[in-house]
């Protein structure tokens, strides 16, 4: 679990105009909330925040105006749909030792049984409960030799100590689908004639 330190500045300007001004300065408007406290409006350095968010569920140590330090994890990230830059980020306040519910990416390793079958990620991310400062970056599952019809359930995935499932143990995470048989040339031609008629 990586922890990234970022310098944050309080902000008291709101609305689209203020957000545009902040982004022109290569900063990102951020809202920090949680623990029943009033939301805190901040700005964070854009490039550093973008790099930090490359790590799923990154733990961010916020130095707010050089006065207070808070720990947070990303809760919601809004990006520009065309250019991909950060438009707004919601951060969730956490405390060391506190349990949080997050989704962690599921990676696969190994080769399926021969036959051209397809691997489907039913759950691209696995909901888990973990201590805020010990959130695993991902879990890896072996699909070595699996055949069509096989599936891996949440309960089949080995989790690190202190991490528990936050989803039904029988939920399907990954399944192997049978490859679709390719049409023969005769069937394709016949289909084309029917379409013309």
CSV table of C-alpha atoms in Angstrom, one decimal:
chain,number,residue,atom,x,y,z
A,1,UNK,CA,0.0,0.0,0.0
A,2,UNK,CA,1.6,3.2,-1.1
A,3,UNK,CA,1.2,6.5,0.7
A,4,UNK,CA,1.6,9.8,-1.3
A,5,UNK,CA,2.1,13.1,0.4
A,6,UNK,CA,0.5,16.1,-1.3
A,7,UNK,CA,0.3,19.8,-0.3
A,8,UNK,CA,-3.3,21.0,-0.3
A,9,UNK,CA,-4.7,24.5,-0.2
A,10,UNK,CA,-8.0,25.5,1.3
A,11,UNK,CA,-10.4,27.2,-1.2
A,12,UNK,CA,-13.4,29.3,-0.7
A,13,UNK,CA,-14.4,30.0,-4.3
A,14,UNK,CA,-16.9,27.7,-5.8
A,15,UNK,CA,-18.8,27.2,-9.1
A,16,UNK,CA,-17.7,26.5,-12.7
A,17,UNK,CA,-15.7,29.7,-13.2
A,18,UNK,CA,-13.7,29.1,-10.0
A,19,UNK,CA,-13.0,25.5,-11.1
A,20,UNK,CA,-11.8,26.6,-14.5
A,21,UNK,CA,-9.4,29.2,-12.9
A,22,UNK,CA,-8.1,26.4,-10.6
A,23,UNK,CA,-7.5,24.1,-13.6
A,24,UNK,CA,-5.8,26.8,-15.6
A,25,UNK,CA,-3.2,26.9,-12.7
A,26,UNK,CA,-2.6,23.2,-13.2
A,27,UNK,CA,-4.5,22.4,-10.0
A,28,UNK,CA,-7.5,20.3,-9.3
A,29,UNK,CA,-10.6,21.2,-7.2
A,30,UNK,CA,-11.1,18.5,-4.5
A,31,UNK,CA,-13.7,17.9,-1.8
A,32,UNK,CA,-12.6,16.0,1.4
A,33,UNK,CA,-15.4,14.5,3.4
A,34,UNK,CA,-16.1,11.7,5.9
A,35,UNK,CA,-16.4,11.0,9.7
A,36,UNK,CA,-19.5,13.2,9.9
A,37,UNK,CA,-17.5,16.3,9.4
A,38,UNK,CA,-18.4,19.2,7.1
A,39,UNK,CA,-16.9,18.8,3.6
A,40,UNK,CA,-13.6,20.6,3.2
A,41,UNK,CA,-12.9,22.3,-0.2
A,42,UNK,CA,-9.3,22.1,-1.3
A,43,UNK,CA,-7.1,22.4,-4.4
A,44,UNK,CA,-4.3,19.9,-5.1
A,45,UNK,CA,-1.4,20.0,-7.6
A,46,UNK,CA,-2.8,18.5,-10.8
A,47,UNK,CA,0.3,16.5,-12.1
A,48,UNK,CA,1.1,15.0,-8.7
A,49,UNK,CA,-2.5,14.0,-8.1
A,50,UNK,CA,-2.7,12.4,-11.5
A,51,UNK,CA,0.4,10.4,-10.8
A,52,UNK,CA,-0.9,9.4,-7.3
A,53,UNK,CA,-4.3,8.2,-8.8
A,54,UNK,CA,-2.5,5.7,-11.1
A,55,UNK,CA,-2.3,3.5,-8.0
A,56,UNK,CA,-5.8,2.1,-7.2
A,57,UNK,CA,-7.0,3.1,-3.7
A,58,UNK,CA,-3.9,5.1,-3.1
A,59,UNK,CA,-3.6,6.5,0.4
A,60,UNK,CA,-3.1,10.3,0.2
A,61,UNK,CA,-1.5,12.2,3.1
A,62,UNK,CA,-2.7,15.8,2.8
A,63,UNK,CA,-0.7,18.7,4.2
A,64,UNK,CA,-3.5,21.3,4.4
A,65,UNK,CA,-2.2,24.9,4.3
A,66,UNK,CA,0.9,23.7,6.2
A,67,UNK,CA,-1.2,23.4,9.4
A,68,UNK,CA,-3.0,20.1,9.5
A,69,UNK,CA,-2.4,16.6,8.2
A,70,UNK,CA,-5.2,14.3,7.1
A,71,UNK,CA,-5.3,10.8,5.4
A,72,UNK,CA,-7.7,10.2,2.6
A,73,UNK,CA,-8.5,7.7,-0.2
A,74,UNK,CA,-10.0,8.6,-3.6
A,75,UNK,CA,-13.8,8.0,-3.7
A,76,UNK,CA,-14.8,9.6,-7.0
A,77,UNK,CA,-12.7,10.9,-9.9
A,78,UNK,CA,-14.1,13.1,-12.7
A,79,UNK,CA,-12.0,13.4,-15.9
A,80,UNK,CA,-12.5,15.4,-19.1
A,81,UNK,CA,-14.1,12.9,-21.5
A,82,UNK,CA,-11.9,14.0,-24.4
A,83,UNK,CA,-8.6,15.1,-23.0
A,84,UNK,CA,-8.6,12.9,-19.9
A,85,UNK,CA,-7.3,15.6,-17.5
A,86,UNK,CA,-8.7,15.7,-13.9
A,87,UNK,CA,-11.7,17.9,-13.5
A,88,UNK,CA,-12.7,17.1,-9.9
A,89,UNK,CA,-11.9,14.6,-7.2
A,90,UNK,CA,-13.8,13.5,-4.1
A,91,UNK,CA,-11.6,12.2,-1.2
A,92,UNK,CA,-12.8,10.2,1.7
A,93,UNK,CA,-11.2,11.0,5.1
A,94,UNK,CA,-9.8,7.9,6.9
A,95,UNK,CA,-7.9,7.2,10.1
A,96,UNK,CA,-5.1,4.8,10.7
A,97,UNK,CA,-6.5,1.5,12.0
A,98,UNK,CA,-9.9,2.2,10.5
A,99,UNK,CA,-11.6,-0.4,8.3
A,100,UNK,CA,-12.9,0.9,4.9
A,101,UNK,CA,-14.8,-0.8,2.1
A,102,UNK,CA,-13.1,-0.4,-1.3
A,103,UNK,CA,-12.9,-2.2,-4.7
A,104,UNK,CA,-9.6,-3.7,-5.7
A,105,UNK,CA,-8.6,-4.8,-9.3
A,106,UNK,CA,-8.6,-8.5,-10.1
A,107,UNK,CA,-5.7,-9.6,-12.3
A,108,UNK,CA,-5.4,-13.0,-13.9
A,109,UNK,CA,-2.4,-15.2,-14.7
A,110,UNK,CA,-1.9,-18.4,-16.6
A,111,UNK,CA,-3.4,-19.9,-19.8
A,112,UNK,CA,-6.8,-21.3,-20.4
A,113,UNK,CA,-7.2,-24.9,-21.6
A,114,UNK,CA,-6.8,-25.1,-25.4
A,115,UNK,CA,-9.9,-24.4,-27.5
A,116,UNK,CA,-10.0,-20.6,-28.0
A,117,UNK,CA,-12.4,-20.1,-25.0
A,118,UNK,CA,-13.0,-16.6,-23.7
A,119,UNK,CA,-12.3,-15.2,-20.2
A,120,UNK,CA,-15.0,-12.9,-18.8
A,121,UNK,CA,-14.5,-10.7,-15.8
A,122,UNK,CA,-17.9,-10.6,-14.3
A,123,UNK,CA,-16.5,-8.4,-11.5
A,124,UNK,CA,-13.6,-6.2,-12.8
A,125,UNK,CA,-13.0,-5.2,-9.2
A,126,UNK,CA,-13.5,-7.1,-6.0
A,127,UNK,CA,-15.3,-5.3,-3.1
A,128,UNK,CA,-13.3,-5.9,0.1
A,129,UNK,CA,-13.0,-4.5,3.6
A,130,UNK,CA,-9.5,-3.6,4.7
A,131,UNK,CA,-7.6,-1.4,7.1
A,132,UNK,CA,-7.2,2.1,5.5
A,133,UNK,CA,-3.4,2.0,5.6
A,134,UNK,CA,-3.2,-1.6,4.3
A,135,UNK,CA,-5.4,-1.8,1.3
A,136,UNK,CA,-4.0,-4.3,-1.3
A,137,UNK,CA,-3.3,-2.8,-4.7
A,138,UNK,CA,-4.8,-5.8,-6.5
A,139,UNK,CA,-5.5,-9.5,-6.2
A,140,UNK,CA,-4.1,-12.1,-8.7
A,141,UNK,CA,-6.1,-15.2,-9.7
A,142,UNK,CA,-4.7,-18.2,-11.7
A,143,UNK,CA,-6.9,-19.3,-14.6
A,144,UNK,CA,-4.3,-22.0,-15.7
A,145,UNK,CA,-6.0,-24.9,-17.5
A,146,UNK,CA,-9.6,-23.7,-16.9
A,147,UNK,CA,-12.1,-25.0,-19.5
A,148,UNK,CA,-15.4,-23.6,-20.8
A,149,UNK,CA,-18.1,-23.4,-18.1
A,150,UNK,CA,-15.6,-23.0,-15.2
A,151,UNK,CA,-15.9,-20.1,-12.9
A,152,UNK,CA,-14.1,-18.5,-10.0
A,153,UNK,CA,-16.1,-17.2,-7.1
A,154,UNK,CA,-15.2,-14.5,-4.6
A,155,UNK,CA,-14.6,-17.2,-1.9
A,156,UNK,CA,-12.0,-18.9,-4.1
A,157,UNK,CA,-9.7,-15.8,-4.1
A,158,UNK,CA,-6.9,-15.7,-1.6
A,159,UNK,CA,-6.9,-12.4,0.3
A,160,UNK,CA,-4.1,-10.9,2.4
A,161,UNK,CA,-4.3,-11.1,6.2
A,162,UNK,CA,-6.7,-8.5,7.6
A,163,UNK,CA,-8.7,-8.2,4.3
A,164,UNK,CA,-12.2,-9.7,4.1
A,165,UNK,CA,-14.8,-9.9,1.3
A,166,UNK,CA,-17.4,-7.2,1.1
A,167,UNK,CA,-19.5,-9.2,-1.4
A,168,UNK,CA,-21.4,-12.4,-1.3
A,169,UNK,CA,-18.9,-15.3,-1.1
A,170,UNK,CA,-20.7,-17.1,-3.9
A,171,UNK,CA,-20.5,-14.1,-6.3
A,172,UNK,CA,-19.0,-15.1,-9.7
A,173,UNK,CA,-15.9,-13.0,-10.3
A,174,UNK,CA,-14.5,-14.7,-13.4
A,175,UNK,CA,-16.0,-17.2,-15.8
A,176,UNK,CA,-14.8,-19.1,-18.9
A,177,UNK,CA,-17.1,-18.8,-21.9
A,178,UNK,CA,-17.1,-21.3,-24.8
A,179,UNK,CA,-15.7,-19.9,-28.0
A,180,UNK,CA,-18.4,-19.2,-30.7
A,181,UNK,CA,-18.1,-21.6,-33.6
A,182,UNK,CA,-17.3,-19.7,-36.8
A,183,UNK,CA,-19.9,-19.8,-39.6
A,184,UNK,CA,-19.0,-21.9,-42.6
A,185,UNK,CA,-18.8,-20.2,-46.0
A,186,UNK,CA,-22.1,-21.9,-47.1
A,187,UNK,CA,-24.0,-20.5,-44.2
A,188,UNK,CA,-22.7,-17.0,-44.8
A,189,UNK,CA,-23.6,-17.1,-48.5
A,190,UNK,CA,-27.1,-18.5,-47.7
A,191,UNK,CA,-27.6,-15.7,-45.1
A,192,UNK,CA,-26.6,-13.0,-47.7
A,193,UNK,CA,-29.1,-14.4,-50.2
A,194,UNK,CA,-31.9,-14.4,-47.6
A,195,UNK,CA,-31.0,-10.7,-46.8
A,196,UNK,CA,-31.2,-9.8,-50.5
A,197,UNK,CA,-34.6,-11.5,-50.9
